[in-house]
Amino acid sequence: MPRDYHHHSNLPKINENSTIDEPLSSRVDIWSPKEVDGYGGPLADEAGEAAVVAASTSREASDSIRRAVADVAQARSVLEGLGERPDHEAVEFARSRIREIDSRLSKTLEEIVLASRPNEIDRLQWRSRQAEKENECRQEADKEKLPFRAVVQLEDMHEVYTMLLREAEEKLENLYATEAASSEFLPVSDDINEEVVNILREASERNVEQVVLSGRMLRYLPEAFGGLHSLVVLNLSSNQLEAIPDSLARLQILQELYLSSNLLLSLPDSIGLLLNLKILDVSGNKLKALPDSISYCRSLVALDASFNELTYLPTSIGYELVNLQKFLVHLNKIRSLPSSICEMKSLRQLDAHFNELHGLPLSIGRLANLEVLNLSSNFSDLTELPQTIGDLTNLKELDISNNQIHVLPESFGRLENVVKLNLDQNPLVIPPMEVVAQGVEAVKRYMAKRWVDHLLEEERRSTLEANVHPQTGLLMRNASWLNNWVSGLAGAVAGYLAAETSKDPMLDQQL
């Protein structure tokens, strides 16, 4: 599906026949100045000269805007023509395979070079044979790398044109802002630096544990903040910071860091040195990615990276953040969640709504402690859920509204602890919409019946296979074990259903 490159953009959508918004001076026709006081043509007085200067300036501004619009349109057209952008894991896998193939080729070429020449073969003939072998090996390696190179090249092209589009959009926004003679931010007060200096001086003298500088419109954070070794809480939210100094990595006992609502384009790699950090809030910035080093913040309990421009998460983020309980990445452009996220065994809340997710990792069921899952508003990208979602037996709240899901998996019937369920704005066939309209308990009953039917069908197939191959005692034992397990589960489901609804004779007969 073609990507929407107008996502999170403040610019107008550009079509072939689109026109540029009129500048503030549009009330006067700057291309054909009208007659004034009955006289036509150029004006001779000072007012006339001013009008001519204004017209020239406006004409130049309009030309600049037209050129900027053309650049934006071209970049968007190329990106749409490139098609779907590969996800981060696919790109990393392709690059690793290319490295493996190159390494194997290097060893093979070394063996060819070091091979001993038989006495019966002429030296020139031997060199010719060796050269042929080298060429064959290189050709085979190139052929093997071809699909992986295609993935990497496609990612590189997306990266380049995305950057060009961003630069073109920023240029166009600046031109609009200049034309409107307005600024996006309020001016910075002259006494802010003095305030920061006073806070630094006071904090260093008194060994304070908490510093709050939110809403001060700061554009720059001094490196000296890294010297406040007693700091436990640092709040820099709602400012205009574009970067965070590496010196913050020296805050070894820092536990809470709030950087929300700034202009951060990236986080320093040194953030991974904050080993005692428990809460990190970087929401509402312009982050394109999280640094891989964030995985070293093993004490993290809550991480909020929502409302940014993330397109992927670090591949290994889940292997180290085993203490993370709250993970918020909504309002981004993430296309897939890394499989390592399923290793966050302490995770209780995962919010990934309003992204571009195509699905969930198959091992999502390993999040045994997950209680709240929000996957809403991924729209046409999210079309199905994996069967393993039924392993999230502690799940209490699930929101998958505003997607394109047609069928809930049979294992959904195992989610008996769900008390809040939102399935709105999905073209659901299973369960039927009339069941969905009755509420969460009706959906749970319907899916529980389907789950029991699924287990019984699996048992029937196992029994048939055992009868066809009676000599395989292992199949018989598996069928017996499955029979006992299904019987126990069926009894539990029957008790649950009896408490909720009147008895179903057909279901009772099956059980």
XYZ file of C-alpha atoms in Angstrom:
511
model
C 0.000 0.000 0.000
C 1.486 3.403 -0.890
C 2.610 5.372 2.117
C 0.952 8.643 3.037
C 3.775 11.152 3.031
C 1.491 13.915 4.298
C 1.387 12.226 7.714
C 2.169 14.694 10.541
C 2.873 17.419 7.944
C 1.721 21.004 8.356
C 1.871 21.586 4.621
C -1.026 21.598 2.161
C -1.561 18.536 0.020
C -0.172 19.163 -3.424
C -1.942 18.029 -6.573
C -1.056 18.689 -10.171
C -3.613 21.489 -10.407
C -3.135 22.827 -6.889
C -2.559 26.504 -6.207
C -0.483 28.193 -3.561
C -2.220 29.909 -0.693
C -2.390 33.636 -1.348
C 0.111 35.783 0.581
C -1.014 38.509 2.916
C -0.550 41.091 0.179
C -2.960 39.297 -2.161
C -5.558 42.027 -1.816
C -3.393 44.078 -4.187
C -2.662 42.729 -7.629
C 1.114 42.899 -7.532
C 1.416 41.664 -11.104
C -0.698 44.500 -12.633
C -0.796 47.561 -10.351
C -4.068 49.378 -10.646
C -4.405 53.002 -11.564
C -4.321 55.431 -8.665
C -6.004 58.852 -8.654
C -6.862 58.490 -12.302
C -3.280 57.950 -13.433
C -2.061 54.724 -14.963
C 1.367 53.131 -15.266
C 4.252 53.589 -12.776
C 3.710 56.110 -10.012
C 6.147 58.936 -9.560
C 5.630 59.791 -5.889
C 7.073 58.010 -2.807
C 3.941 55.933 -2.305
C 4.288 54.669 -5.862
C 7.920 53.699 -5.319
C 6.984 51.835 -2.136
C 4.256 49.974 -3.991
C 6.704 48.923 -6.712
C 9.215 47.671 -4.105
C 6.474 45.758 -2.295
C 5.320 44.228 -5.561
C 8.848 43.118 -6.422
C 9.356 41.598 -2.979
C 6.046 39.747 -3.110
C 6.851 38.477 -6.598
C 10.182 37.082 -5.394
C 8.504 35.459 -2.386
C 5.846 33.872 -4.590
C 8.495 32.536 -6.974
C 10.404 31.036 -4.053
C 7.254 29.406 -2.740
C 6.451 27.989 -6.184
C 9.917 26.448 -6.431
C 9.609 25.011 -2.918
C 6.208 23.538 -3.738
C 7.681 21.883 -6.832
C 10.489 20.366 -4.736
C 8.018 18.987 -2.200
C 5.791 17.560 -4.923
C 8.727 15.873 -6.643
C 10.032 14.291 -3.431
C 6.576 13.007 -2.506
C 6.092 11.589 -5.992
C 9.377 9.688 -5.866
C 8.619 8.270 -2.413
C 5.199 7.078 -3.495
C 6.754 5.521 -6.590
C 9.249 3.579 -4.478
C 6.386 1.712 -2.821
C 6.394 0.084 0.614
C 9.408 0.840 2.789
C 11.015 -2.293 4.312
C 10.784 -2.537 8.081
C 13.825 -2.123 10.293
C 14.252 -5.812 11.110
C 14.169 -6.779 7.427
C 16.872 -4.215 6.642
C 19.069 -5.352 9.532
C 18.668 -8.982 8.460
C 19.590 -8.115 4.865
C 22.701 -6.244 5.983
C 23.792 -9.095 8.250
C 23.355 -11.599 5.408
C 25.456 -9.419 3.099
C 28.200 -9.302 5.750
C 28.064 -13.085 6.131
C 28.307 -13.640 2.374
C 31.230 -11.189 2.087
C 33.014 -12.896 4.967
C 32.520 -16.325 3.416
C 33.709 -15.014 0.040
C 36.824 -13.535 1.617
C 37.740 -16.879 3.190
C 37.123 -18.722 -0.067
C 39.292 -16.302 -2.051
C 42.024 -16.637 0.530
C 41.937 -20.416 0.182
C 42.174 -20.080 -3.608
C 45.172 -17.751 -3.381
C 46.993 -19.983 -0.893
C 46.321 -23.197 -2.782
C 49.468 -25.014 -3.920
C 50.126 -25.427 -7.625
C 50.505 -29.042 -8.787
C 53.820 -29.733 -10.503
C 52.186 -31.031 -13.676
C 50.324 -27.733 -14.298
C 52.040 -24.791 -15.947
C 52.293 -21.588 -13.872
C 50.360 -19.437 -16.354
C 47.700 -22.103 -16.733
C 47.410 -22.359 -12.942
C 46.956 -18.609 -12.608
C 44.290 -18.672 -15.287
C 42.398 -21.425 -13.457
C 42.665 -19.586 -10.152
C 41.363 -16.405 -11.750
C 38.392 -18.321 -13.174
C 37.629 -19.776 -9.751
C 37.799 -16.333 -8.184
C 35.411 -14.916 -10.778
C 32.986 -17.817 -10.269
C 33.034 -17.303 -6.502
C 32.461 -13.565 -6.853
C 29.601 -14.118 -9.289
C 27.940 -16.655 -6.981
C 28.333 -14.284 -4.031
C 26.882 -11.371 -6.026
C 23.949 -13.531 -7.094
C 23.332 -14.602 -3.490
C 23.521 -10.999 -2.264
C 21.214 -9.668 -4.951
C 17.873 -9.864 -3.021
C 19.478 -8.541 0.148
C 21.107 -5.648 -1.701
C 17.728 -4.782 -3.175
C 16.259 -4.443 0.332
C 19.150 -2.282 1.535
C 19.097 -0.100 -1.595
C 15.346 0.399 -1.270
C 15.812 1.458 2.362
C 18.651 3.822 1.381
C 16.537 5.433 -1.329
C 13.640 5.865 1.096
C 16.025 7.421 3.611
C 17.513 9.859 1.095
C 14.209 11.016 -0.370
C 12.559 11.196 3.047
C 15.346 13.549 4.111
C 14.944 15.581 0.914
C 11.198 15.761 1.474
C 11.702 16.895 5.055
C 14.139 19.598 3.982
C 11.800 20.765 1.228
C 8.837 20.865 3.606
C 10.821 22.785 6.207
C 11.907 25.279 3.551
C 8.329 25.721 2.407
C 7.089 26.161 5.976
C 9.756 28.819 6.564
C 8.700 30.647 3.425
C 5.065 30.592 4.536
C 6.101 31.819 7.983
C 8.179 34.636 6.491
C 5.360 35.650 4.214
C 2.984 35.719 7.143
C 5.521 37.776 9.138
C 4.994 35.572 12.195
C 7.133 33.331 14.329
C 6.238 29.849 15.512
C 7.586 30.463 19.020
C 7.520 33.318 21.470
C 10.800 35.163 21.972
C 13.118 33.819 24.619
C 13.431 35.991 27.679
C 16.833 37.507 28.427
C 16.736 36.435 32.072
C 16.416 32.711 31.382
C 20.160 32.113 31.278
C 20.498 33.941 34.580
C 17.808 31.742 36.067
C 19.558 28.582 34.870
C 22.874 29.812 36.284
C 21.257 30.488 39.650
C 19.650 27.046 39.708
C 22.960 25.403 38.831
C 24.756 27.322 41.550
C 22.128 26.509 44.154
C 21.931 22.832 43.145
C 25.698 22.369 43.344
C 25.918 24.010 46.755
C 22.974 22.228 48.380
C 23.186 18.813 46.626
C 19.550 19.018 45.563
C 17.824 15.866 44.319
C 15.209 17.496 42.063
C 15.390 20.238 39.436
C 12.290 21.409 37.552
C 12.808 23.691 34.550
C 9.648 22.934 32.614
C 8.011 25.652 30.530
C 11.053 27.978 30.596
C 11.412 28.090 26.783
C 15.018 26.910 27.049
C 16.874 26.413 23.773
C 20.143 25.254 25.286
C 21.085 23.128 28.289
C 24.554 23.783 29.737
C 27.022 20.899 30.035
C 27.350 21.844 33.712
C 24.128 19.948 34.455
C 26.196 16.776 34.255
C 27.976 17.855 37.425
C 24.844 17.689 39.617
C 25.708 14.217 40.869
C 23.026 14.198 43.575
C 20.205 14.694 41.059
C 17.419 12.097 41.166
C 14.674 13.920 39.197
C 15.246 16.266 36.228
C 12.266 17.862 34.485
C 13.011 19.745 31.264
C 9.634 19.325 29.586
C 7.846 21.996 27.524
C 10.927 23.867 26.340
C 12.608 24.360 22.964
C 15.583 22.050 23.394
C 16.950 20.568 20.187
C 19.674 18.487 21.819
C 20.632 16.993 25.160
C 24.282 17.252 26.268
C 26.266 14.028 26.692
C 27.255 15.227 30.139
C 23.870 14.086 31.512
C 25.297 10.566 31.391
C 27.292 11.495 34.512
C 24.079 11.684 36.563
C 24.618 8.188 37.880
C 21.760 8.162 40.413
C 19.195 9.884 38.164
C 15.902 7.975 38.286
C 13.426 10.228 36.448
C 14.082 12.249 33.288
C 11.295 14.268 31.642
C 12.045 15.684 28.179
C 8.546 15.845 26.681
C 7.322 18.654 24.406
C 10.671 19.866 23.114
C 12.265 19.895 19.642
C 14.610 16.950 20.070
C 15.673 15.290 16.830
C 17.682 12.560 18.560
C 18.869 11.317 21.931
C 22.583 10.972 22.732
C 24.038 7.459 22.762
C 25.372 8.226 26.229
C 21.830 7.916 27.599
C 22.565 4.218 27.927
C 24.894 5.060 30.837
C 21.947 6.093 33.040
C 21.785 2.670 34.641
C 19.456 3.731 37.472
C 16.945 5.531 35.270
C 13.412 4.285 35.954
C 11.187 6.808 34.130
C 12.013 8.350 30.752
C 9.517 10.622 28.980
C 10.556 11.843 25.517
C 7.048 12.251 24.103
C 6.078 15.156 21.873
C 9.421 15.668 20.141
C 10.740 15.080 16.601
C 12.669 11.878 17.231
C 13.256 9.756 14.128
C 14.669 6.832 16.116
C 15.633 5.735 19.606
C 19.338 4.998 20.126
C 20.281 1.328 20.442
C 22.025 2.191 23.698
C 18.653 2.804 25.361
C 18.533 -0.961 25.870
C 21.228 -0.567 28.536
C 18.875 1.421 30.768
C 17.881 -1.855 32.404
C 16.195 -0.206 35.382
C 13.548 1.458 33.208
C 10.001 0.874 34.446
C 8.204 3.412 32.224
C 9.206 4.627 28.755
C 7.070 7.150 26.867
C 8.197 7.825 23.278
C 4.776 8.751 21.930
C 4.004 11.584 19.496
C 7.320 11.517 17.629
C 8.343 10.485 14.119
C 9.659 6.997 14.905
C 9.517 4.517 12.035
C 11.049 1.605 13.940
C 12.279 0.535 17.369
C 15.773 -0.778 18.182
C 15.971 -4.447 17.218
C 17.258 -5.631 20.604
C 15.256 -3.255 22.820
C 13.315 -6.026 24.525
C 16.216 -8.285 25.482
C 17.551 -5.872 28.101
C 14.500 -3.893 29.281
C 13.141 -6.807 31.290
C 11.874 -4.516 34.078
C 9.828 -2.264 31.805
C 6.154 -2.188 32.803
C 4.781 0.711 30.730
C 5.745 1.235 27.086
C 4.036 4.019 25.101
C 4.882 4.472 21.405
C 1.561 5.737 20.034
C 1.288 8.535 17.452
C 4.370 7.556 15.468
C 5.010 5.919 12.080
C 6.165 2.502 13.296
C 5.596 -0.240 10.721
C 6.473 -3.275 12.853
C 7.359 -4.157 16.418
C 10.660 -6.044 16.876
C 10.315 -9.631 18.059
C 12.518 -8.802 21.058
C 9.654 -6.794 22.529
C 8.111 -10.143 23.480
C 10.947 -10.616 25.986
C 9.690 -7.756 28.163
C 8.346 -10.170 30.753
C 7.369 -7.393 33.209
C 5.387 -5.380 30.661
C 1.857 -4.491 31.797
C 0.851 -1.757 29.336
C 1.684 -1.478 25.636
C 0.195 1.391 23.638
C 0.962 1.417 19.907
C -2.154 3.079 18.532
C -2.032 5.480 15.593
C 0.978 3.927 13.858
C 1.382 1.960 10.632
C 1.609 -1.536 12.136
C 1.104 -4.449 9.769
C 0.785 -6.999 12.561
C 2.191 -8.290 15.828
C 5.213 -10.542 16.434
C 4.216 -14.214 16.506
C 5.658 -14.573 19.995
C 3.461 -11.778 21.437
C 1.875 -14.356 23.740
C 5.059 -14.443 25.825
C 4.032 -11.154 27.469
C 2.386 -13.085 30.264
C 1.884 -10.037 32.531
C 0.402 -7.736 29.893
C -2.854 -6.171 31.111
C -3.492 -3.264 28.689
C -2.953 -3.448 24.914
C -3.934 -0.639 22.534
C -3.525 -1.282 18.797
C -6.275 1.037 17.583
C -6.091 3.328 14.555
C -3.474 1.510 12.530
C -6.178 1.640 9.856
C -5.673 -0.341 6.631
C -2.245 -1.599 7.697
C -3.478 -3.912 10.484
C -5.624 -6.724 9.065
C -5.191 -9.659 11.463
C -4.035 -10.799 14.886
C -1.828 -13.860 15.502
C -3.206 -16.981 17.193
C -0.696 -16.459 19.992
C -2.666 -13.468 21.257
C -4.741 -16.031 23.138
C -1.737 -16.625 25.404
C -2.193 -13.151 26.929
C -4.426 -14.622 29.609
C -3.880 -11.708 32.032
C -5.116 -9.146 29.510
C -7.826 -6.873 30.937
C -8.146 -4.100 28.341
C -7.864 -4.491 24.565
C -8.495 -1.811 21.945
C -8.200 -2.805 18.272
C -10.689 -0.281 16.892
C -10.230 1.543 13.568
C -8.370 -1.222 11.759
C -9.190 -3.685 8.965
C -9.569 -6.893 10.986
C -12.098 -9.349 9.548
C -11.675 -12.359 11.837
C -10.611 -12.755 15.453
C -8.445 -15.852 15.969
C -10.041 -18.856 17.745
C -7.577 -18.467 20.625
C -9.302 -15.160 21.444
C -11.700 -17.316 23.448
C -8.986 -17.802 26.061
C -8.963 -14.104 27.023
C -11.447 -14.584 29.825
C -10.060 -11.734 31.992
C -10.804 -9.000 29.438
C -13.262 -6.458 30.882
C -12.795 -3.615 28.367
C -12.896 -4.440 24.658
C -13.156 -2.037 21.724
C -13.733 -3.580 18.275
C -15.351 -0.541 16.628
C -14.701 0.403 12.988
C -13.518 -3.031 11.854
C -15.143 -5.073 9.019
C -15.625 -8.017 11.389
C -17.159 -11.253 10.181
C -16.129 -13.360 13.179
C -17.596 -12.552 15.602
C -20.653 -11.178 13.760
C -21.489 -7.526 14.294
C -24.702 -8.429 16.123
C -22.594 -10.260 18.710
C -20.160 -7.349 18.969
C -23.078 -4.988 19.557
C -24.040 -6.986 22.665
C -20.810 -6.125 24.424
C -17.629 -7.713 25.713
C -19.261 -10.642 27.548
C -21.185 -11.705 24.431
C -17.986 -11.627 22.379
C -16.165 -13.683 25.013
C -18.938 -16.305 25.074
C -19.011 -16.535 21.283
C -15.227 -16.861 20.956
C -15.062 -19.341 23.885
C -17.430 -21.651 21.982
C -15.262 -21.363 18.872
C -12.183 -22.157 20.937
C -13.778 -25.325 22.338
C -14.845 -26.366 18.826
C -11.296 -25.787 17.648
C -9.864 -28.009 20.401
C -12.381 -30.763 19.715
C -11.524 -30.674 16.012
C -7.840 -30.963 16.863
C -8.588 -33.970 19.080
C -10.626 -35.607 16.315
C -7.785 -35.223 13.840
C -5.276 -36.634 16.309
C -7.511 -39.636 16.922
C -7.859 -40.288 13.202
C -4.105 -40.128 12.738
C -3.597 -42.521 15.633
C -6.067 -45.020 14.107
C -4.387 -44.803 10.706
C -0.969 -45.478 12.287
C -1.669 -47.718 15.291
C 1.975 -48.741 15.507
C 2.959 -45.252 16.649
C 2.207 -45.382 20.327
C 3.401 -41.824 20.730
C 0.412 -40.520 18.798
C -1.911 -42.559 21.003
C -0.372 -41.093 24.125
C -0.617 -37.564 22.678
C -4.284 -38.117 21.816
C -4.966 -39.414 25.331
C -3.220 -36.439 26.876
C -5.087 -33.995 24.629
C -8.372 -35.713 25.463
C -7.815 -35.262 29.200
C -6.745 -31.649 28.693
C -9.719 -30.798 26.483
C -12.076 -32.480 28.926
C -10.760 -30.381 31.781
C -10.870 -27.178 29.755
C -14.308 -28.006 28.417
C -15.557 -28.487 31.975
C -14.163 -25.120 32.981
C -15.669 -23.412 29.935
C -18.993 -25.141 30.522
C -19.036 -23.847 34.081
C -18.181 -20.376 32.896
C -20.850 -20.437 30.226
C -23.446 -21.793 32.648
C -22.849 -18.837 34.914
C -23.354 -16.405 32.047
C -26.028 -17.922 29.810
C -28.726 -20.537 29.703
C -27.554 -24.024 28.812
C -26.901 -24.817 25.197
C -27.986 -28.468 24.519
C -25.745 -28.721 21.478
C -22.721 -27.416 23.389
C -23.479 -29.706 26.312
C -23.596 -32.677 23.951
C -20.243 -31.683 22.444
C -18.679 -31.230 25.861
